[in-house]
Amino acid sequence: MKTRFDTYVNPQRPWYRTAPFYIVLAVLAIFLVVVLIAQFTGRDSASEQASGQSAASAPASDDPDAELKALIERREADDPRAIGEVDAPLVMVEWTDLRCPFCGLFSREILPTLKEEYVDTGKVRIEFRDVVYFGDRSASASAAARAAAKQDKYVDYLRAIYARAPESGHPELPDEELVEVAEEIGVPDMERFKADMKDPDLLAEVQEETAQARQLGVQGVPFFAVGSSVLAGTQPLDNFRAFLDQAIEEAS
């Protein structure tokens, strides 16, 4: 899919700097809030643990992308919306819409190889952020995926949805099909799933994550980021390999 990010972006040029000026301001504002919160919450314990904090903060100061990574990476143990070790050297974040045909193409043709070569070998962790770029049915599908996540079936659910995706156009994904997919992958408690997929709190989570993606300058899906280095669109496998290999080399 063609977006202004549809070429391999040089890591020397952070992707958030290519966004319109008001988006950059929004990102900087978020960073400022994070910094202020860190300062205020750390003030009470600073005098008691000064030496420990100095040692702990040193590695973060060496990473120019530390604040951005803290914003886009979750790094949560047992996160159902991720694959790979929680302490893997790198996290690649994917923004995806369940009705996106190119996201489906990535899931079917690229992701299995990346999992084998980078995730299973402990080099990379992949975290998924399902967002809404194609209307209300996308929101419903994301809520259903998060309902599956509550029963540790999120990744299976995405894989099954994308296995059905057409090569072009956006599938409708009515509620009946969303339930059918859950049954297909063996979600243990279907009654709970049906209730959760209609939970307004899950829909609110989807909308919040979508708003954050747009603030960061993510204008289309699929979109991938490792810190400030990005890749947009479903590109050839070798492009993903080069993207991750370069990030690994820089991290080491």
PDB file of C-alpha atoms in Angstrom:
ATOM      1  CA  MET A   1       0.000   0.000   0.000  1.00  0.00           C
ATOM      2  CA  LYS A   2       1.306   3.426  -0.866  1.00  0.00           C
ATOM      3  CA  THR A   3       1.908   5.852   1.972  1.00  0.00           C
ATOM      4  CA  ARG A   4       4.492   8.533   2.489  1.00  0.00           C
ATOM      5  CA  PHE A   5       6.333   5.947   4.585  1.00  0.00           C
ATOM      6  CA  ASP A   6       6.323   3.213   1.930  1.00  0.00           C
ATOM      7  CA  THR A   7      10.099   3.113   1.493  1.00  0.00           C
ATOM      8  CA  TYR A   8      12.808   1.965   3.839  1.00  0.00           C
ATOM      9  CA  VAL A   9      13.514   4.968   6.019  1.00  0.00           C
ATOM     10  CA  ASN A  10      17.103   5.786   6.935  1.00  0.00           C
ATOM     11  CA  PRO A  11      17.487   5.274  10.707  1.00  0.00           C
ATOM     12  CA  GLN A  12      19.396   8.567  10.823  1.00  0.00           C
ATOM     13  CA  ARG A  13      16.110  10.330  10.076  1.00  0.00           C
ATOM     14  CA  PRO A  14      13.612   9.484  12.838  1.00  0.00           C
ATOM     15  CA  TRP A  15      10.209   8.676  11.410  1.00  0.00           C
ATOM     16  CA  TYR A  16       8.336  10.980  13.772  1.00  0.00           C
ATOM     17  CA  ARG A  17      10.254  13.919  12.280  1.00  0.00           C
ATOM     18  CA  THR A  18       8.683  13.230   8.888  1.00  0.00           C
ATOM     19  CA  ALA A  19       5.207  13.870  10.314  1.00  0.00           C
ATOM     20  CA  PRO A  20       3.497  17.264  10.044  1.00  0.00           C
ATOM     21  CA  PHE A  21       4.633  19.865  12.528  1.00  0.00           C
ATOM     22  CA  TYR A  22       1.568  19.539  14.749  1.00  0.00           C
ATOM     23  CA  ILE A  23       2.205  15.810  15.090  1.00  0.00           C
ATOM     24  CA  VAL A  24       5.781  16.473  16.108  1.00  0.00           C
ATOM     25  CA  LEU A  25       4.522  18.892  18.741  1.00  0.00           C
ATOM     26  CA  ALA A  26       2.124  16.237  20.025  1.00  0.00           C
ATOM     27  CA  VAL A  27       4.917  13.683  20.324  1.00  0.00           C
ATOM     28  CA  LEU A  28       7.162  16.166  22.112  1.00  0.00           C
ATOM     29  CA  ALA A  29       4.328  17.006  24.478  1.00  0.00           C
ATOM     30  CA  ILE A  30       3.921  13.323  25.325  1.00  0.00           C
ATOM     31  CA  PHE A  31       7.656  13.028  25.947  1.00  0.00           C
ATOM     32  CA  LEU A  32       7.505  16.068  28.255  1.00  0.00           C
ATOM     33  CA  VAL A  33       4.685  14.504  30.272  1.00  0.00           C
ATOM     34  CA  VAL A  34       6.655  11.257  30.597  1.00  0.00           C
ATOM     35  CA  VAL A  35       9.733  13.135  31.778  1.00  0.00           C
ATOM     36  CA  LEU A  36       7.776  15.214  34.288  1.00  0.00           C
ATOM     37  CA  ILE A  37       6.038  12.155  35.712  1.00  0.00           C
ATOM     38  CA  ALA A  38       9.372  10.389  36.055  1.00  0.00           C
ATOM     39  CA  GLN A  39      10.845  13.384  37.844  1.00  0.00           C
ATOM     40  CA  PHE A  40       8.018  13.787  40.331  1.00  0.00           C
ATOM     41  CA  THR A  41       7.608  10.086  41.117  1.00  0.00           C
ATOM     42  CA  GLY A  42      11.339   9.615  41.540  1.00  0.00           C
ATOM     43  CA  ARG A  43      11.857  12.586  43.848  1.00  0.00           C
ATOM     44  CA  ASP A  44      10.902  10.842  47.099  1.00  0.00           C
ATOM     45  CA  SER A  45      13.273   7.935  46.654  1.00  0.00           C
ATOM     46  CA  ALA A  46      16.132   9.908  45.115  1.00  0.00           C
ATOM     47  CA  SER A  47      17.900  10.670  48.391  1.00  0.00           C
ATOM     48  CA  GLU A  48      17.677   7.059  49.585  1.00  0.00           C
ATOM     49  CA  GLN A  49      18.831   5.366  46.393  1.00  0.00           C
ATOM     50  CA  ALA A  50      21.017   7.952  44.670  1.00  0.00           C
ATOM     51  CA  SER A  51      23.889   5.623  43.870  1.00  0.00           C
ATOM     52  CA  GLY A  52      21.565   2.854  42.645  1.00  0.00           C
ATOM     53  CA  GLN A  53      19.669   5.230  40.409  1.00  0.00           C
ATOM     54  CA  SER A  54      22.877   6.575  38.880  1.00  0.00           C
ATOM     55  CA  ALA A  55      23.963   3.103  37.906  1.00  0.00           C
ATOM     56  CA  ALA A  56      20.529   2.145  36.588  1.00  0.00           C
ATOM     57  CA  SER A  57      20.095   5.286  34.516  1.00  0.00           C
ATOM     58  CA  ALA A  58      23.424   5.059  32.713  1.00  0.00           C
ATOM     59  CA  PRO A  59      22.389   2.487  30.066  1.00  0.00           C
ATOM     60  CA  ALA A  60      19.236   4.419  29.173  1.00  0.00           C
ATOM     61  CA  SER A  61      21.218   7.609  28.595  1.00  0.00           C
ATOM     62  CA  ASP A  62      23.311   5.780  25.994  1.00  0.00           C
ATOM     63  CA  ASP A  63      20.261   5.062  23.854  1.00  0.00           C
ATOM     64  CA  PRO A  64      18.994   8.097  21.882  1.00  0.00           C
ATOM     65  CA  ASP A  65      15.711   6.262  21.269  1.00  0.00           C
ATOM     66  CA  ALA A  66      15.064   5.418  24.928  1.00  0.00           C
ATOM     67  CA  GLU A  67      12.095   7.772  25.368  1.00  0.00           C
ATOM     68  CA  LEU A  68      10.501   6.740  22.086  1.00  0.00           C
ATOM     69  CA  LYS A  69      10.916   3.044  22.910  1.00  0.00           C
ATOM     70  CA  ALA A  70       9.309   3.622  26.296  1.00  0.00           C
ATOM     71  CA  LEU A  71       6.353   5.147  24.480  1.00  0.00           C
ATOM     72  CA  ILE A  72       5.779   2.471  21.821  1.00  0.00           C
ATOM     73  CA  GLU A  73       7.066  -0.725  23.453  1.00  0.00           C
ATOM     74  CA  ARG A  74       5.109  -2.604  26.108  1.00  0.00           C
ATOM     75  CA  ARG A  75       7.704  -5.172  27.265  1.00  0.00           C
ATOM     76  CA  GLU A  76       5.094  -6.887  29.442  1.00  0.00           C
ATOM     77  CA  ALA A  77       5.635 -10.460  30.574  1.00  0.00           C
ATOM     78  CA  ASP A  78       2.948 -12.861  29.297  1.00  0.00           C
ATOM     79  CA  ASP A  79       1.611 -10.213  26.908  1.00  0.00           C
ATOM     80  CA  PRO A  80      -0.850 -12.093  24.653  1.00  0.00           C
ATOM     81  CA  ARG A  81      -0.390  -9.471  21.911  1.00  0.00           C
ATOM     82  CA  ALA A  82       3.291 -10.247  21.435  1.00  0.00           C
ATOM     83  CA  ILE A  83       5.611 -13.033  20.352  1.00  0.00           C
ATOM     84  CA  GLY A  84       9.170 -13.505  21.521  1.00  0.00           C
ATOM     85  CA  GLU A  85      11.113 -13.116  24.735  1.00  0.00           C
ATOM     86  CA  VAL A  86      10.188 -10.132  26.882  1.00  0.00           C
ATOM     87  CA  ASP A  87      13.882  -9.276  27.286  1.00  0.00           C
ATOM     88  CA  ALA A  88      14.852  -9.744  23.628  1.00  0.00           C
ATOM     89  CA  PRO A  89      17.464  -7.208  22.466  1.00  0.00           C
ATOM     90  CA  LEU A  90      15.013  -5.573  20.063  1.00  0.00           C
ATOM     91  CA  VAL A  91      11.264  -5.004  19.885  1.00  0.00           C
ATOM     92  CA  MET A  92       9.626  -4.513  16.519  1.00  0.00           C
ATOM     93  CA  VAL A  93       6.176  -2.962  16.832  1.00  0.00           C
ATOM     94  CA  GLU A  94       3.603  -3.626  14.119  1.00  0.00           C
ATOM     95  CA  TRP A  95       0.509  -1.444  13.713  1.00  0.00           C
ATOM     96  CA  THR A  96      -2.125  -3.507  11.940  1.00  0.00           C
ATOM     97  CA  ASP A  97      -5.813  -3.361  10.981  1.00  0.00           C
ATOM     98  CA  LEU A  98      -7.665  -6.667  10.819  1.00  0.00           C
ATOM     99  CA  ARG A  99      -9.418  -5.598   7.604  1.00  0.00           C
ATOM    100  CA  CYS A 100      -6.192  -4.594   5.849  1.00  0.00           C
ATOM    101  CA  PRO A 101      -5.337  -6.888   2.900  1.00  0.00           C
ATOM    102  CA  PHE A 102      -1.654  -5.939   3.041  1.00  0.00           C
ATOM    103  CA  CYS A 103      -1.543  -6.779   6.740  1.00  0.00           C
ATOM    104  CA  GLY A 104      -2.925 -10.156   5.759  1.00  0.00           C
ATOM    105  CA  LEU A 105      -0.193 -10.548   3.157  1.00  0.00           C
ATOM    106  CA  PHE A 106       2.467  -9.787   5.771  1.00  0.00           C
ATOM    107  CA  SER A 107       0.934 -12.284   8.190  1.00  0.00           C
ATOM    108  CA  ARG A 108       0.809 -15.073   5.623  1.00  0.00           C
ATOM    109  CA  GLU A 109       4.022 -14.571   3.661  1.00  0.00           C
ATOM    110  CA  ILE A 110       6.512 -12.619   5.786  1.00  0.00           C
ATOM    111  CA  LEU A 111       5.790 -13.123   9.477  1.00  0.00           C
ATOM    112  CA  PRO A 112       6.365 -16.914   9.597  1.00  0.00           C
ATOM    113  CA  THR A 113       9.923 -16.502   8.295  1.00  0.00           C
ATOM    114  CA  LEU A 114      10.666 -13.551  10.598  1.00  0.00           C
ATOM    115  CA  LYS A 115       9.404 -15.611  13.521  1.00  0.00           C
ATOM    116  CA  GLU A 116      11.669 -18.509  12.608  1.00  0.00           C
ATOM    117  CA  GLU A 117      14.781 -16.434  11.901  1.00  0.00           C
ATOM    118  CA  TYR A 118      14.516 -13.628  14.466  1.00  0.00           C
ATOM    119  CA  VAL A 119      11.881 -14.344  17.131  1.00  0.00           C
ATOM    120  CA  ASP A 120      12.536 -18.027  17.794  1.00  0.00           C
ATOM    121  CA  THR A 121      16.287 -17.344  17.930  1.00  0.00           C
ATOM    122  CA  GLY A 122      15.815 -14.726  20.649  1.00  0.00           C
ATOM    123  CA  LYS A 123      16.966 -11.752  18.590  1.00  0.00           C
ATOM    124  CA  VAL A 124      13.652  -9.883  18.245  1.00  0.00           C
ATOM    125  CA  ARG A 125      10.310  -9.589  19.997  1.00  0.00           C
ATOM    126  CA  ILE A 126       7.290  -8.520  17.936  1.00  0.00           C
ATOM    127  CA  GLU A 127       4.470  -6.587  19.590  1.00  0.00           C
ATOM    128  CA  PHE A 128       1.192  -6.015  17.779  1.00  0.00           C
ATOM    129  CA  ARG A 129      -0.960  -2.904  17.973  1.00  0.00           C
ATOM    130  CA  ASP A 130      -4.322  -3.459  16.309  1.00  0.00           C
ATOM    131  CA  VAL A 131      -5.741  -0.132  15.149  1.00  0.00           C
ATOM    132  CA  VAL A 132      -8.737   1.156  13.220  1.00  0.00           C
ATOM    133  CA  TYR A 133      -8.051   2.586   9.769  1.00  0.00           C
ATOM    134  CA  PHE A 134     -10.945   1.082   7.802  1.00  0.00           C
ATOM    135  CA  GLY A 135     -14.107   1.909   9.690  1.00  0.00           C
ATOM    136  CA  ASP A 136     -16.411   0.513  12.346  1.00  0.00           C
ATOM    137  CA  ARG A 137     -16.010  -3.106  11.314  1.00  0.00           C
ATOM    138  CA  SER A 138     -12.287  -2.780  11.906  1.00  0.00           C
ATOM    139  CA  ALA A 139     -13.062  -1.585  15.438  1.00  0.00           C
ATOM    140  CA  SER A 140     -15.347  -4.563  16.018  1.00  0.00           C
ATOM    141  CA  ALA A 141     -12.690  -6.940  14.707  1.00  0.00           C
ATOM    142  CA  SER A 142     -10.039  -5.422  16.968  1.00  0.00           C
ATOM    143  CA  ALA A 143     -12.335  -5.764  19.968  1.00  0.00           C
ATOM    144  CA  ALA A 144     -12.866  -9.412  19.040  1.00  0.00           C
ATOM    145  CA  ALA A 145      -9.115  -9.962  18.796  1.00  0.00           C
ATOM    146  CA  ARG A 146      -8.682  -8.431  22.251  1.00  0.00           C
ATOM    147  CA  ALA A 147     -11.469 -10.660  23.533  1.00  0.00           C
ATOM    148  CA  ALA A 148      -9.465 -13.610  22.216  1.00  0.00           C
ATOM    149  CA  ALA A 149      -6.400 -12.152  23.957  1.00  0.00           C
ATOM    150  CA  LYS A 150      -8.206 -12.458  27.287  1.00  0.00           C
ATOM    151  CA  GLN A 151      -8.045 -16.220  26.701  1.00  0.00           C
ATOM    152  CA  ASP A 152      -4.475 -16.154  25.348  1.00  0.00           C
ATOM    153  CA  LYS A 153      -5.573 -16.620  21.738  1.00  0.00           C
ATOM    154  CA  TYR A 154      -4.739 -13.227  20.248  1.00  0.00           C
ATOM    155  CA  VAL A 155      -1.937 -14.246  17.895  1.00  0.00           C
ATOM    156  CA  ASP A 156      -3.905 -17.305  16.745  1.00  0.00           C
ATOM    157  CA  TYR A 157      -6.901 -15.070  16.134  1.00  0.00           C
ATOM    158  CA  LEU A 158      -4.943 -12.611  13.987  1.00  0.00           C
ATOM    159  CA  ARG A 159      -3.401 -15.467  12.029  1.00  0.00           C
ATOM    160  CA  ALA A 160      -6.822 -17.008  11.352  1.00  0.00           C
ATOM    161  CA  ILE A 161      -8.374 -13.685  10.334  1.00  0.00           C
ATOM    162  CA  TYR A 162      -5.529 -12.956   7.938  1.00  0.00           C
ATOM    163  CA  ALA A 163      -5.606 -16.473   6.527  1.00  0.00           C
ATOM    164  CA  ARG A 164      -9.098 -15.609   5.261  1.00  0.00           C
ATOM    165  CA  ALA A 165      -8.229 -12.134   4.022  1.00  0.00           C
ATOM    166  CA  PRO A 166      -8.613 -11.358   0.308  1.00  0.00           C
ATOM    167  CA  GLU A 167      -5.614 -10.205  -1.704  1.00  0.00           C
ATOM    168  CA  SER A 168      -7.361  -6.885  -2.294  1.00  0.00           C
ATOM    169  CA  GLY A 169     -10.256  -5.014  -0.747  1.00  0.00           C
ATOM    170  CA  HIS A 170     -11.415  -5.030   2.837  1.00  0.00           C
ATOM    171  CA  PRO A 171     -13.378  -7.993   4.218  1.00  0.00           C
ATOM    172  CA  GLU A 172     -16.608  -7.077   5.981  1.00  0.00           C
ATOM    173  CA  LEU A 173     -15.969  -9.305   9.035  1.00  0.00           C
ATOM    174  CA  PRO A 174     -19.511  -9.384  10.439  1.00  0.00           C
ATOM    175  CA  ASP A 175     -19.991 -10.490  14.033  1.00  0.00           C
ATOM    176  CA  GLU A 176     -20.971 -13.995  12.908  1.00  0.00           C
ATOM    177  CA  GLU A 177     -17.609 -14.456  11.204  1.00  0.00           C
ATOM    178  CA  LEU A 178     -15.707 -13.034  14.166  1.00  0.00           C
ATOM    179  CA  VAL A 179     -17.367 -15.661  16.370  1.00  0.00           C
ATOM    180  CA  GLU A 180     -16.725 -18.350  13.767  1.00  0.00           C
ATOM    181  CA  VAL A 181     -13.008 -17.558  13.765  1.00  0.00           C
ATOM    182  CA  ALA A 182     -12.908 -17.821  17.564  1.00  0.00           C
ATOM    183  CA  GLU A 183     -14.525 -21.239  17.362  1.00  0.00           C
ATOM    184  CA  GLU A 184     -12.102 -22.256  14.613  1.00  0.00           C
ATOM    185  CA  ILE A 185      -9.009 -21.532  16.743  1.00  0.00           C
ATOM    186  CA  GLY A 186     -10.454 -23.151  19.851  1.00  0.00           C
ATOM    187  CA  VAL A 187     -11.144 -20.240  22.172  1.00  0.00           C
ATOM    188  CA  PRO A 188     -11.961 -22.135  25.385  1.00  0.00           C
ATOM    189  CA  ASP A 189     -14.929 -20.134  26.703  1.00  0.00           C
ATOM    190  CA  MET A 190     -17.068 -18.987  23.804  1.00  0.00           C
ATOM    191  CA  GLU A 191     -19.750 -17.395  25.955  1.00  0.00           C
ATOM    192  CA  ARG A 192     -17.130 -15.244  27.615  1.00  0.00           C
ATOM    193  CA  PHE A 193     -15.668 -14.378  24.210  1.00  0.00           C
ATOM    194  CA  LYS A 194     -19.052 -13.252  22.863  1.00  0.00           C
ATOM    195  CA  ALA A 195     -19.566 -11.014  25.876  1.00  0.00           C
ATOM    196  CA  ASP A 196     -16.042  -9.606  25.802  1.00  0.00           C
ATOM    197  CA  MET A 197     -16.107  -8.742  22.097  1.00  0.00           C
ATOM    198  CA  LYS A 198     -18.952  -6.329  22.884  1.00  0.00           C
ATOM    199  CA  ASP A 199     -17.257  -4.845  25.934  1.00  0.00           C
ATOM    200  CA  PRO A 200     -17.180  -1.038  25.521  1.00  0.00           C
ATOM    201  CA  ASP A 201     -13.917  -0.924  27.458  1.00  0.00           C
ATOM    202  CA  LEU A 202     -12.212  -2.989  24.760  1.00  0.00           C
ATOM    203  CA  LEU A 203     -13.578  -0.700  22.060  1.00  0.00           C
ATOM    204  CA  ALA A 204     -12.251   2.272  24.015  1.00  0.00           C
ATOM    205  CA  GLU A 205      -8.810   0.642  24.161  1.00  0.00           C
ATOM    206  CA  VAL A 206      -8.873   0.193  20.389  1.00  0.00           C
ATOM    207  CA  GLN A 207      -9.782   3.833  19.791  1.00  0.00           C
ATOM    208  CA  GLU A 208      -7.126   5.044  22.232  1.00  0.00           C
ATOM    209  CA  GLU A 209      -4.412   2.991  20.549  1.00  0.00           C
ATOM    210  CA  THR A 210      -5.552   4.249  17.147  1.00  0.00           C
ATOM    211  CA  ALA A 211      -5.407   7.871  18.307  1.00  0.00           C
ATOM    212  CA  GLN A 212      -1.900   7.357  19.641  1.00  0.00           C
ATOM    213  CA  ALA A 213      -0.801   5.805  16.331  1.00  0.00           C
ATOM    214  CA  ARG A 214      -2.062   8.815  14.402  1.00  0.00           C
ATOM    215  CA  GLN A 215      -0.345  11.194  16.828  1.00  0.00           C
ATOM    216  CA  LEU A 216       2.901   9.345  16.169  1.00  0.00           C
ATOM    217  CA  GLY A 217       2.462   9.875  12.435  1.00  0.00           C
ATOM    218  CA  VAL A 218       1.383   6.358  11.466  1.00  0.00           C
ATOM    219  CA  GLN A 219      -0.648   7.189   8.371  1.00  0.00           C
ATOM    220  CA  GLY A 220      -1.199   3.680   7.025  1.00  0.00           C
ATOM    221  CA  VAL A 221      -0.899  -0.013   7.874  1.00  0.00           C
ATOM    222  CA  PRO A 222       0.959  -2.227   8.168  1.00  0.00           C
ATOM    223  CA  PHE A 223       3.595  -0.041   9.778  1.00  0.00           C
ATOM    224  CA  PHE A 224       6.681  -1.262  11.633  1.00  0.00           C
ATOM    225  CA  ALA A 225       9.063   0.448  14.034  1.00  0.00           C
ATOM    226  CA  VAL A 226      12.185  -0.460  15.939  1.00  0.00           C
ATOM    227  CA  GLY A 227      12.814   2.675  17.953  1.00  0.00           C
ATOM    228  CA  SER A 228      13.051   5.539  15.462  1.00  0.00           C
ATOM    229  CA  SER A 229      13.751   3.270  12.479  1.00  0.00           C
ATOM    230  CA  VAL A 230      10.689   2.328  10.469  1.00  0.00           C
ATOM    231  CA  LEU A 231       9.447   0.253   7.575  1.00  0.00           C
ATOM    232  CA  ALA A 232       6.043   0.878   6.025  1.00  0.00           C
ATOM    233  CA  GLY A 233       3.897  -1.415   3.957  1.00  0.00           C
ATOM    234  CA  THR A 234       4.307  -5.089   3.141  1.00  0.00           C
ATOM    235  CA  GLN A 235       7.682  -5.106   1.461  1.00  0.00           C
ATOM    236  CA  PRO A 236       9.793  -8.026   0.221  1.00  0.00           C
ATOM    237  CA  LEU A 237      11.176 -10.357   2.865  1.00  0.00           C
ATOM    238  CA  ASP A 238      14.743  -9.232   2.211  1.00  0.00           C
ATOM    239  CA  ASN A 239      13.784  -5.662   3.093  1.00  0.00           C
ATOM    240  CA  PHE A 240      12.594  -6.827   6.502  1.00  0.00           C
ATOM    241  CA  ARG A 241      15.768  -8.838   6.967  1.00  0.00           C
ATOM    242  CA  ALA A 242      17.912  -5.798   6.129  1.00  0.00           C
ATOM    243  CA  PHE A 243      15.797  -3.624   8.420  1.00  0.00           C
ATOM    244  CA  LEU A 244      16.168  -5.962  11.401  1.00  0.00           C
ATOM    245  CA  ASP A 245      19.808  -6.843  10.711  1.00  0.00           C
ATOM    246  CA  GLN A 246      20.751  -3.179  10.708  1.00  0.00           C
ATOM    247  CA  ALA A 247      18.848  -2.561  13.947  1.00  0.00           C
ATOM    248  CA  ILE A 248      20.561  -5.555  15.557  1.00  0.00           C
ATOM    249  CA  GLU A 249      23.981  -4.344  14.427  1.00  0.00           C
ATOM    250  CA  GLU A 250      23.357  -0.859  15.810  1.00  0.00           C
ATOM    251  CA  ALA A 251      22.075  -2.250  19.111  1.00  0.00           C
ATOM    252  CA  SER A 252      25.187  -4.354  19.576  1.00  0.00           C
TER     253      SER A 252
END
